[in-house]
Short mmCIF file of C-alpha atoms and ligand atoms in Angstrom, two decimals:
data_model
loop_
_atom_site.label_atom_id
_atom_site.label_comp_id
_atom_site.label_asym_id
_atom_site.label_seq_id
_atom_site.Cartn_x
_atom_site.Cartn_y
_atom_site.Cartn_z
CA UNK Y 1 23.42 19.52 3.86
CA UNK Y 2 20.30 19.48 1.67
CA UNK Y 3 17.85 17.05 0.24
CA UNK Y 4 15.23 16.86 -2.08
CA UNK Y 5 11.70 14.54 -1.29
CA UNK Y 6 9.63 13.19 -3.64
CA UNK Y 7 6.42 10.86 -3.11
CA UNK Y 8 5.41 7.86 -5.77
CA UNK Y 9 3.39 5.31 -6.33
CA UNK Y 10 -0.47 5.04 -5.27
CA UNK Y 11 -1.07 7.86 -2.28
CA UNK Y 12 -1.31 6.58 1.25
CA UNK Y 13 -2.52 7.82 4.53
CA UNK Y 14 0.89 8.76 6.28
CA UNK Y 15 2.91 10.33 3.21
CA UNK Y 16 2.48 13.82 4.61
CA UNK Y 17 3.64 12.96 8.33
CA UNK Y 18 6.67 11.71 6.58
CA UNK Y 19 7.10 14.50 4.26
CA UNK Y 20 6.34 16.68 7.97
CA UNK Y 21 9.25 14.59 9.76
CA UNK Y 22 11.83 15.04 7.13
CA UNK Y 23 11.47 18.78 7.08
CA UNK Y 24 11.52 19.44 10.94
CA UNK Y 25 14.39 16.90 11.31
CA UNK Y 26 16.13 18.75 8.85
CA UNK Y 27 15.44 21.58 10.34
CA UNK Y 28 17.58 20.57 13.83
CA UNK Y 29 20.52 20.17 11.37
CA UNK Y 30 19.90 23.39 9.81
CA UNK Y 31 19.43 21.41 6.34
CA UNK Y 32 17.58 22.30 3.69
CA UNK Y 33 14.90 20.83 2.17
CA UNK Y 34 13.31 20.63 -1.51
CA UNK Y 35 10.31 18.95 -2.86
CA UNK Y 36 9.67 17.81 -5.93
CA UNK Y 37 6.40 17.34 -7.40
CA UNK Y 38 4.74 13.65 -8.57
CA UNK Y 39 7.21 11.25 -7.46
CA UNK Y 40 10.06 10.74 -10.20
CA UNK Y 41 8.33 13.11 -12.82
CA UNK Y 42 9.45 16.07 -9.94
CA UNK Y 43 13.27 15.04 -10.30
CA UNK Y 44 12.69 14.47 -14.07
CA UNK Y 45 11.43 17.71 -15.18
CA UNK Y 46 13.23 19.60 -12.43
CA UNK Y 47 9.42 20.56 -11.17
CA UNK Y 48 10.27 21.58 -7.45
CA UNK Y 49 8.42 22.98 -4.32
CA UNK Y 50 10.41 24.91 -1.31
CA UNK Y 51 9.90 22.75 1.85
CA UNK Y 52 9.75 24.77 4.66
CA UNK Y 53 8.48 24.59 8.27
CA UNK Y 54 5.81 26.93 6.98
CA UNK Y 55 5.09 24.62 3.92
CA UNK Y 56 4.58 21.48 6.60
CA UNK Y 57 2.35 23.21 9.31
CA UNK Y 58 -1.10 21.44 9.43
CA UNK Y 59 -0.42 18.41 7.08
CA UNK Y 60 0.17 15.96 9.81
CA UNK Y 61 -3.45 14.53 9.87
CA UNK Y 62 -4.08 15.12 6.26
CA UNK Y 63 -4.19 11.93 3.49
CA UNK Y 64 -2.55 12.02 0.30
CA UNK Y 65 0.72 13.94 -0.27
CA UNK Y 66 1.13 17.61 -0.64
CA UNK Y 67 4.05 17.08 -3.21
CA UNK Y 68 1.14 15.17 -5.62
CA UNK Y 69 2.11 12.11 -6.77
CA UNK Y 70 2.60 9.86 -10.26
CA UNK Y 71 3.54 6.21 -11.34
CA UNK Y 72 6.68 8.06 -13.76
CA UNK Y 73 9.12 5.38 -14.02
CA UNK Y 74 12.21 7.26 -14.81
CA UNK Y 75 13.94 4.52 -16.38
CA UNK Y 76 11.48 4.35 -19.46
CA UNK Y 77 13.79 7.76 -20.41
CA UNK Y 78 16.91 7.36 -22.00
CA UNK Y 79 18.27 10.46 -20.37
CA UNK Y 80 16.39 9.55 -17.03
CA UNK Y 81 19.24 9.36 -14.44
CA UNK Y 82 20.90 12.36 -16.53
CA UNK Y 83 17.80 14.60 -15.75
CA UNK Y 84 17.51 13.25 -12.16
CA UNK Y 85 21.41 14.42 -11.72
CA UNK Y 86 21.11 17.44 -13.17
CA UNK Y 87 17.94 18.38 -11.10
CA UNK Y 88 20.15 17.51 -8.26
CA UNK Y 89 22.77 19.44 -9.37
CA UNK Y 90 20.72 22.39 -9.86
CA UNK Y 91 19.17 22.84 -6.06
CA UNK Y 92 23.00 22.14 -4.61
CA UNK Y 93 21.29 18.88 -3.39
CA UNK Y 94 23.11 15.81 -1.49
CA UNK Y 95 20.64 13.63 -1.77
CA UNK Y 96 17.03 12.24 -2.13
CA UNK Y 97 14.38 10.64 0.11
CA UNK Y 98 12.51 8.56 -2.20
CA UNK Y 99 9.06 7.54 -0.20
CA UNK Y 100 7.06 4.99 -1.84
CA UNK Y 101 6.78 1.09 -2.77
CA UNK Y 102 8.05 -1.47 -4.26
CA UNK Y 103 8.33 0.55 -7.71
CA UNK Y 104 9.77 4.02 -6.72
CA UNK Y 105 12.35 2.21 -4.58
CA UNK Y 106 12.87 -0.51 -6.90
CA UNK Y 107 14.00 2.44 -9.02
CA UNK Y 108 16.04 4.46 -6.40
CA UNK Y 109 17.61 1.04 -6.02
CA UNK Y 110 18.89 1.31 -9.20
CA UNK Y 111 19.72 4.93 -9.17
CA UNK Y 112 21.90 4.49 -5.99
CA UNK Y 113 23.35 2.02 -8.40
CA UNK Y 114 23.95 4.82 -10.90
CA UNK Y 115 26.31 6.85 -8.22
CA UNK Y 116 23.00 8.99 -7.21
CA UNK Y 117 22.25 9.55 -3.46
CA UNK Y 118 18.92 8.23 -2.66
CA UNK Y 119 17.70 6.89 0.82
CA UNK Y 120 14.12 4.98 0.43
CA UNK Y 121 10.79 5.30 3.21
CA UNK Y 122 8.79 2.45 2.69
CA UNK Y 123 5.01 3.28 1.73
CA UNK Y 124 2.17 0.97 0.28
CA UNK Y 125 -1.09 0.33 1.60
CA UNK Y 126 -0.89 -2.93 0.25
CA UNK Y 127 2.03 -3.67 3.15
CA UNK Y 128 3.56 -6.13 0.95
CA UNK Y 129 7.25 -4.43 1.14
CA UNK Y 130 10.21 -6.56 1.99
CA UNK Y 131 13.25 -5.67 4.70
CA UNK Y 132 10.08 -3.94 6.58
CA UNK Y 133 7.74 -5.73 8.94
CA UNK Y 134 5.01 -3.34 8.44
CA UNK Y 135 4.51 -0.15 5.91
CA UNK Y 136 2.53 3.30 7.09
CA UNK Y 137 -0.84 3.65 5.30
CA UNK Y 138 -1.69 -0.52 6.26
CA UNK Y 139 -3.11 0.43 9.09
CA UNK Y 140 -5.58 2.92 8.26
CA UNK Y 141 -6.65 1.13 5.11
CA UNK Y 142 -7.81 -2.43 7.59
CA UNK Y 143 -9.61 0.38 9.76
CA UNK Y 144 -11.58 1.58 6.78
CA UNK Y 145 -11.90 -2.19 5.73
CA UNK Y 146 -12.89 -3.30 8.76
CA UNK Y 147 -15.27 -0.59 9.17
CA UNK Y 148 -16.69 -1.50 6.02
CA UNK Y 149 -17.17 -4.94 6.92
CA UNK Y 150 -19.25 -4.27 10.46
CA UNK Y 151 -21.70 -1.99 8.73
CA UNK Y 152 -21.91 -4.65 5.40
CA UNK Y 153 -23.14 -7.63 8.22
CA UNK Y 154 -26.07 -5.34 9.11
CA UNK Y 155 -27.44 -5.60 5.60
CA UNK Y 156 -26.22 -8.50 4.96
CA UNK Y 157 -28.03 -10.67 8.39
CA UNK Y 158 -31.20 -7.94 7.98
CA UNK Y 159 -31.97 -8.85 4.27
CA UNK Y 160 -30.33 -12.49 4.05
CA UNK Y 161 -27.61 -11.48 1.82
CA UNK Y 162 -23.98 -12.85 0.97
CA UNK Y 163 -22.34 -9.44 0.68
CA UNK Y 164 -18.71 -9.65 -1.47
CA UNK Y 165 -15.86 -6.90 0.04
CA UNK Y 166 -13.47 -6.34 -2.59
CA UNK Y 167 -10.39 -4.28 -1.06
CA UNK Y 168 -7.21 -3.53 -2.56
CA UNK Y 169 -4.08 -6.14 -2.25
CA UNK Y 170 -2.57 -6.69 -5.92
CA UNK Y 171 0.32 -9.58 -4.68
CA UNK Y 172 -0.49 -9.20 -1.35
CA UNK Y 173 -3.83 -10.10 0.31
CA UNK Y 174 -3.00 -8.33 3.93
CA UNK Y 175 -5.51 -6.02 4.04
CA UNK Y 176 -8.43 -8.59 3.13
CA UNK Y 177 -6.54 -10.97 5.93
CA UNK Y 178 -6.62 -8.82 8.05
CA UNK Y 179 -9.77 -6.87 7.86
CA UNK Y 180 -11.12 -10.13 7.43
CA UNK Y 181 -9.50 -11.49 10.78
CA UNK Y 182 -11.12 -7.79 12.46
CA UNK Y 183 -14.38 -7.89 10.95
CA UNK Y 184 -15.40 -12.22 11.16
CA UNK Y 185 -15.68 -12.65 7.61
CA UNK Y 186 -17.01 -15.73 6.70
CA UNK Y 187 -14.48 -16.42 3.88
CA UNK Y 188 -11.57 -14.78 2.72
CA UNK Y 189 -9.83 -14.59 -0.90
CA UNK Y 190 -6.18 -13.63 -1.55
CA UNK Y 191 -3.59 -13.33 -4.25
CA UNK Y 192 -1.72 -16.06 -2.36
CA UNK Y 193 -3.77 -18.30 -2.51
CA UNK Y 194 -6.07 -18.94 -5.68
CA UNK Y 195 -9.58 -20.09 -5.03
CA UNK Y 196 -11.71 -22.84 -6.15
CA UNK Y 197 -15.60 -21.45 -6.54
CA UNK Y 198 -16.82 -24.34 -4.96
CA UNK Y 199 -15.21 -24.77 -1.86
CA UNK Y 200 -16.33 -20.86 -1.52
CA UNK Y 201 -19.66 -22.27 -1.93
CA UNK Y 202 -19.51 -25.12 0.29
CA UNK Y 203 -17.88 -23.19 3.11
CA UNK Y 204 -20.92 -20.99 2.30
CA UNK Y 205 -23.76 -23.48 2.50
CA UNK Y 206 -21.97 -24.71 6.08
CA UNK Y 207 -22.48 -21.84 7.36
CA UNK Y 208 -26.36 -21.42 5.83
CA UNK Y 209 -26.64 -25.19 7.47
CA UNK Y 210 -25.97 -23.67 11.01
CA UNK Y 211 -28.76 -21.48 10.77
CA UNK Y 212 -26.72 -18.53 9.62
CA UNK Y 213 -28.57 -17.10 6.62
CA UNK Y 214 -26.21 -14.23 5.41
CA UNK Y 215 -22.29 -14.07 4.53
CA UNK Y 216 -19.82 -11.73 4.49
CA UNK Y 217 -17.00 -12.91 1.52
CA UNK Y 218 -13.61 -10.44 1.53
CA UNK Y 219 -11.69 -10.32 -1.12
CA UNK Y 220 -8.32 -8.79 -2.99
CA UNK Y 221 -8.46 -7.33 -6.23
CA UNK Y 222 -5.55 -9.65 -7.01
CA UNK Y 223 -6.91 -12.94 -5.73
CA UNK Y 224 -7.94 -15.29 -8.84
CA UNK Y 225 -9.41 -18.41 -9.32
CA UNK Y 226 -7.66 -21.48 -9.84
CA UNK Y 227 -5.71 -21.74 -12.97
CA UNK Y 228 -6.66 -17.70 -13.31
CA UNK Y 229 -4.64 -15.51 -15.25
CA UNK Y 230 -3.59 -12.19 -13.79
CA UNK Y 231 -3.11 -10.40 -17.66
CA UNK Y 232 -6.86 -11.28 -18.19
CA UNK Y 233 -8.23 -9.09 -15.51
CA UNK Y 234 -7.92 -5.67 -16.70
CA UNK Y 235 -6.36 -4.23 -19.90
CA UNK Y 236 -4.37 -0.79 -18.83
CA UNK Y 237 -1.24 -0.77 -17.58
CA UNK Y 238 1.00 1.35 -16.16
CA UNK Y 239 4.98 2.95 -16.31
CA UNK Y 240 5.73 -0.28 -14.18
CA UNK Y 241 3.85 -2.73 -16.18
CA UNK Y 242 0.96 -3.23 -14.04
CA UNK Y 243 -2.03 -3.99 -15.15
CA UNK Y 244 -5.03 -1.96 -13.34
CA UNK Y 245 -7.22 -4.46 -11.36
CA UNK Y 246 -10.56 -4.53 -10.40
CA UNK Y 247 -13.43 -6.60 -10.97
CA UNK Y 248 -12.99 -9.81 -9.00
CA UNK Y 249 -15.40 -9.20 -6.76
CA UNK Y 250 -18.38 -8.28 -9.49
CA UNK Y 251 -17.37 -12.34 -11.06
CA UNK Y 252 -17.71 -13.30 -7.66
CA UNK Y 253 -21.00 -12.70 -6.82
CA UNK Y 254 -22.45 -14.05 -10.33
CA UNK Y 255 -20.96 -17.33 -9.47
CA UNK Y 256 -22.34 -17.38 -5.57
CA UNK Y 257 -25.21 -16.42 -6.43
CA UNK Y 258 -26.14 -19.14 -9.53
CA UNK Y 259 -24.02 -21.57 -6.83
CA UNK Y 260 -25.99 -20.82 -3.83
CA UNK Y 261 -29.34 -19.09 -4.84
CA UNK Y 262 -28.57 -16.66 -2.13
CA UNK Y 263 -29.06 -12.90 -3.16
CA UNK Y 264 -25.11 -11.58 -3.54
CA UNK Y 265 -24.06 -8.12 -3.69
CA UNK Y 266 -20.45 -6.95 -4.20
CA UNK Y 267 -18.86 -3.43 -2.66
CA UNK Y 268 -15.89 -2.29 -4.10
CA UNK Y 269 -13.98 0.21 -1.50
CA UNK Y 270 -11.51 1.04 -3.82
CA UNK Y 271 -10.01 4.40 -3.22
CA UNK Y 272 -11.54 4.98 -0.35
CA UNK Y 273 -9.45 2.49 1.84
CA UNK Y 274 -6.50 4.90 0.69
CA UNK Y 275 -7.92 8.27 1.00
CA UNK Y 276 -8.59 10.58 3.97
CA UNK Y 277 -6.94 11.01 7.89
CA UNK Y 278 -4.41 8.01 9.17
CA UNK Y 279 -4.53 6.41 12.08
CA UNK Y 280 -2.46 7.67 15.41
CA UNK Y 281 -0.19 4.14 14.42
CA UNK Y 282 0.39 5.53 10.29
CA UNK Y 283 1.12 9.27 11.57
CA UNK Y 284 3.53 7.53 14.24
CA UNK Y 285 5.20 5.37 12.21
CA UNK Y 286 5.11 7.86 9.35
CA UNK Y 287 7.11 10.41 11.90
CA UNK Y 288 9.52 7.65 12.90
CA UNK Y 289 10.60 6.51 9.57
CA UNK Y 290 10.98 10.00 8.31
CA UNK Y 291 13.59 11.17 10.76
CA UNK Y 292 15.56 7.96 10.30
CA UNK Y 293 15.52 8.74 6.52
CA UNK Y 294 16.91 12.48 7.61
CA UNK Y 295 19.08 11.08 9.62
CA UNK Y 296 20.59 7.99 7.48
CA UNK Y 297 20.98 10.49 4.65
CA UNK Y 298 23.05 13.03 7.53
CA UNK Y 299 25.02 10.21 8.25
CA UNK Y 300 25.99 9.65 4.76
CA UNK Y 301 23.92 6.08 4.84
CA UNK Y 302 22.48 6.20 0.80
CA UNK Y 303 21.12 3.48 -0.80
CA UNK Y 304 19.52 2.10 2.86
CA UNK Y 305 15.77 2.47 3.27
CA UNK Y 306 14.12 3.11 7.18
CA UNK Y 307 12.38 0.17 7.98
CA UNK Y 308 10.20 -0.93 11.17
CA UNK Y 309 11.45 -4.35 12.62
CA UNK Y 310 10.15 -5.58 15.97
CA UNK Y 311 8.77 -2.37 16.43
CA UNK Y 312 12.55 -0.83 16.23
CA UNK Y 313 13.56 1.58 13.40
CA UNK Y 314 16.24 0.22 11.42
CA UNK Y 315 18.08 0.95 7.88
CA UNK Y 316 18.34 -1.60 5.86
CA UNK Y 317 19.64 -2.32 2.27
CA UNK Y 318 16.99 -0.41 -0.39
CA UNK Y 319 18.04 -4.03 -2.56
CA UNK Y 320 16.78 -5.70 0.48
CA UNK Y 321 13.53 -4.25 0.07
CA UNK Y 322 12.73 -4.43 -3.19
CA UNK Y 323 14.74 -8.09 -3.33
CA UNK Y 324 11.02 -9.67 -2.59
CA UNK Y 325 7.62 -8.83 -1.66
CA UNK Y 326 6.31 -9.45 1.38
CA UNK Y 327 3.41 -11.77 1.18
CA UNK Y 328 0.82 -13.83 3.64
CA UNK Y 329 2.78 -16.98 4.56
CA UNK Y 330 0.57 -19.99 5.20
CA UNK Y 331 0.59 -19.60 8.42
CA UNK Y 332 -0.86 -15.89 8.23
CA UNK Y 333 -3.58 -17.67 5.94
CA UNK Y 334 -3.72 -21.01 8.59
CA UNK Y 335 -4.94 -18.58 11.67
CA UNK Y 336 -7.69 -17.29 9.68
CA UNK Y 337 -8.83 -20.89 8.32
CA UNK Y 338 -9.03 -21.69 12.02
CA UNK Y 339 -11.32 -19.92 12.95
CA UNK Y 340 -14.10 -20.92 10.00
CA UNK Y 341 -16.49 -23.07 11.49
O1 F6P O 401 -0.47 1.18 -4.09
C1 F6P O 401 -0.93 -0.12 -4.23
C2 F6P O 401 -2.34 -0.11 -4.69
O2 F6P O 401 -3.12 0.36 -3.65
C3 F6P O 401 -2.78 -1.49 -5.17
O3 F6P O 401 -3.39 -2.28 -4.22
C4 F6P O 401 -3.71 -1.14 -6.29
O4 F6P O 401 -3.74 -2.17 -7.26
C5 F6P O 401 -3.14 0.09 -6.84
O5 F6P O 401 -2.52 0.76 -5.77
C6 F6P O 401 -4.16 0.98 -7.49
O6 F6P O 401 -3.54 2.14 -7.89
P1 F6P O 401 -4.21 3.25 -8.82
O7 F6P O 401 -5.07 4.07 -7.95
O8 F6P O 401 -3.07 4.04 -9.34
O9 F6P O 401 -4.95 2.52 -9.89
#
């Protein structure tokens, strides 16, 4: 049998431990294995890469993806699924492991639809994928986070400061939650749940009323204020529609700071809680998924996606995936409100 890869979507620690498993599970078949280069543009354009154990030595540790990367959605082509059958076609492939998020698999949904051969590996910092309890690249990104956070508090308690975290999290606010949760941030702001200023503010000055005189506020890219619209925060947008965030945390600290009279500074991690070496849990769960993927797509299993549930590897529908996002439930959000004091 052979197979063709392709990464899309925003780069995440992990991608190149999958793109490592596929090849060397392949291998124990004696399958062969092709890349193809930025996610669906690679398929598209017929833009390929030989994958072979020599190609994978050394990546395992290594961030982004070695087969690049690219938001291409291929069905704003007319001849899109032609091309992508052709491409196939052409390099005597079965199939495709499509590893990305909620947009590259919505779209191999849709191509396994379309008669093409496509099994999904779920990837997204963000974590927010459904039929998965957890996505590769999470973890690393609430280390960075919560790294961020423990050196921010010694500013931030040394000077007096409220000090704003904004992290990534466009639907999804798991990595503020959870950084939050790891790093004791006095408040925490999510998509989920939209935020009135001054509650922010009061749960501020209790805090300044217990002799605490400095803050640490986390929050997503995608959370908004009450009656906020998510169209007004940025202009771009991409293949997918979405419109590129940012910015929320810079509005937040002009409003705390007129609110509180407390000096307020805002970091914005941005890339950086994507980029560089993932944790032992990403490369392990990378490795895990991307064998089941070679192995589902041996098996003959298309249009199923590997997913992690109760720590077991399991394929599951790709419609099931991309059916919903996965998003903090109130209870997620109630643990963290119980520990505010
Ligand atoms: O992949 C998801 C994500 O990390 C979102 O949290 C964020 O909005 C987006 O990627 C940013 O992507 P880009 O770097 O392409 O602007």
């Amino acid at each position: 049998m052979r197979v063709g890869v392709l990464t899309g979507g925003g780069d995440c620690p992990g991608l190149n431990g999958v793109i490592r498993a596929v090849v060397r599970r392949a291998h124990g078949y004696g399958d062969g294995v092709v890349g193809f280069r930025d996610g669906w543009r690679g398929p598209l354009e017929n833009d390929t890469v030989p994958l072979t154990l020599e190609a994978v030595r050394g990546i395992l540790p290594r961030g982004g993806t070695i087969l690049g990367s690219s938001r291409t959605n291929p069905f704003k082509r007319d001849d899109g699924i032609e091309r992508i059958r052709e491409a196939l076609a052409d390099h005597a492939l079965d199939g495709l492991v499509a590893i990305g998020g909620e947009d590259t698999l919505g779209a191999a949904a849709k191509l396994h639809d379309a008669g093409v051969n496509v099994v999904g590996v779920p990837k997204t910092i963000d974590n927010d994928l459904g039929g998965t309890d957890m996505t590769f690249g999470f973890d690393t990104a609430v280390q960075v986070a919560t790294e961020a956070i423990d050196r921010l508090h010694t500013t931030a308690e040394s000077h007096k400061r409220i000090l704003v975290l904004e992290v990534m999290g466009r639907h999804a606010g798991w990595i503020a939650l959870w950084s939050g949760m790891a790093g004791g941030a006095d408040v925490i702001l999510v998509p989920e749940r939209p935020f009135d200023i001054e509650q922010v503010c009061a749960q501020l000055e209790r805090r300044f009323a217990h002799g605490r005189h400095f803050a640490i506020v986390v929050v997503s890219e995608g959370a908004l204020p009450k009656g906020g619209d998510i169209a007004a925060m940025g202009a771009k947008t991409d293949e997918f529609g979405h419109v590129r965030l940012g910015g929320v945390g810079q509005r937040l600290e002009a409003e705390i700071e007129g609110r509180t009279g407390y000096e307020t500074r805002t970091t914005v991690l941005g890339h950086i809680q994507r980029g560089g070496t993932p944790t032992a849990f990403d490369r392990v769960l990378a490795t895990r998924l991307g064998v089941a993927a070679v192995e589902a797509a041996h098996e003959g299993k298309w249009g199923t996606m590997a997913s992690l549930r109760s720590m077991q590897i399991e394929m599951v529908p790709l419609t099931e995936a991309v059916k919903e996002l996965r998003v903090c439930s109130d209870e997620d959000l109630r643990v963290a409100d119980a520990l505010l004091v």
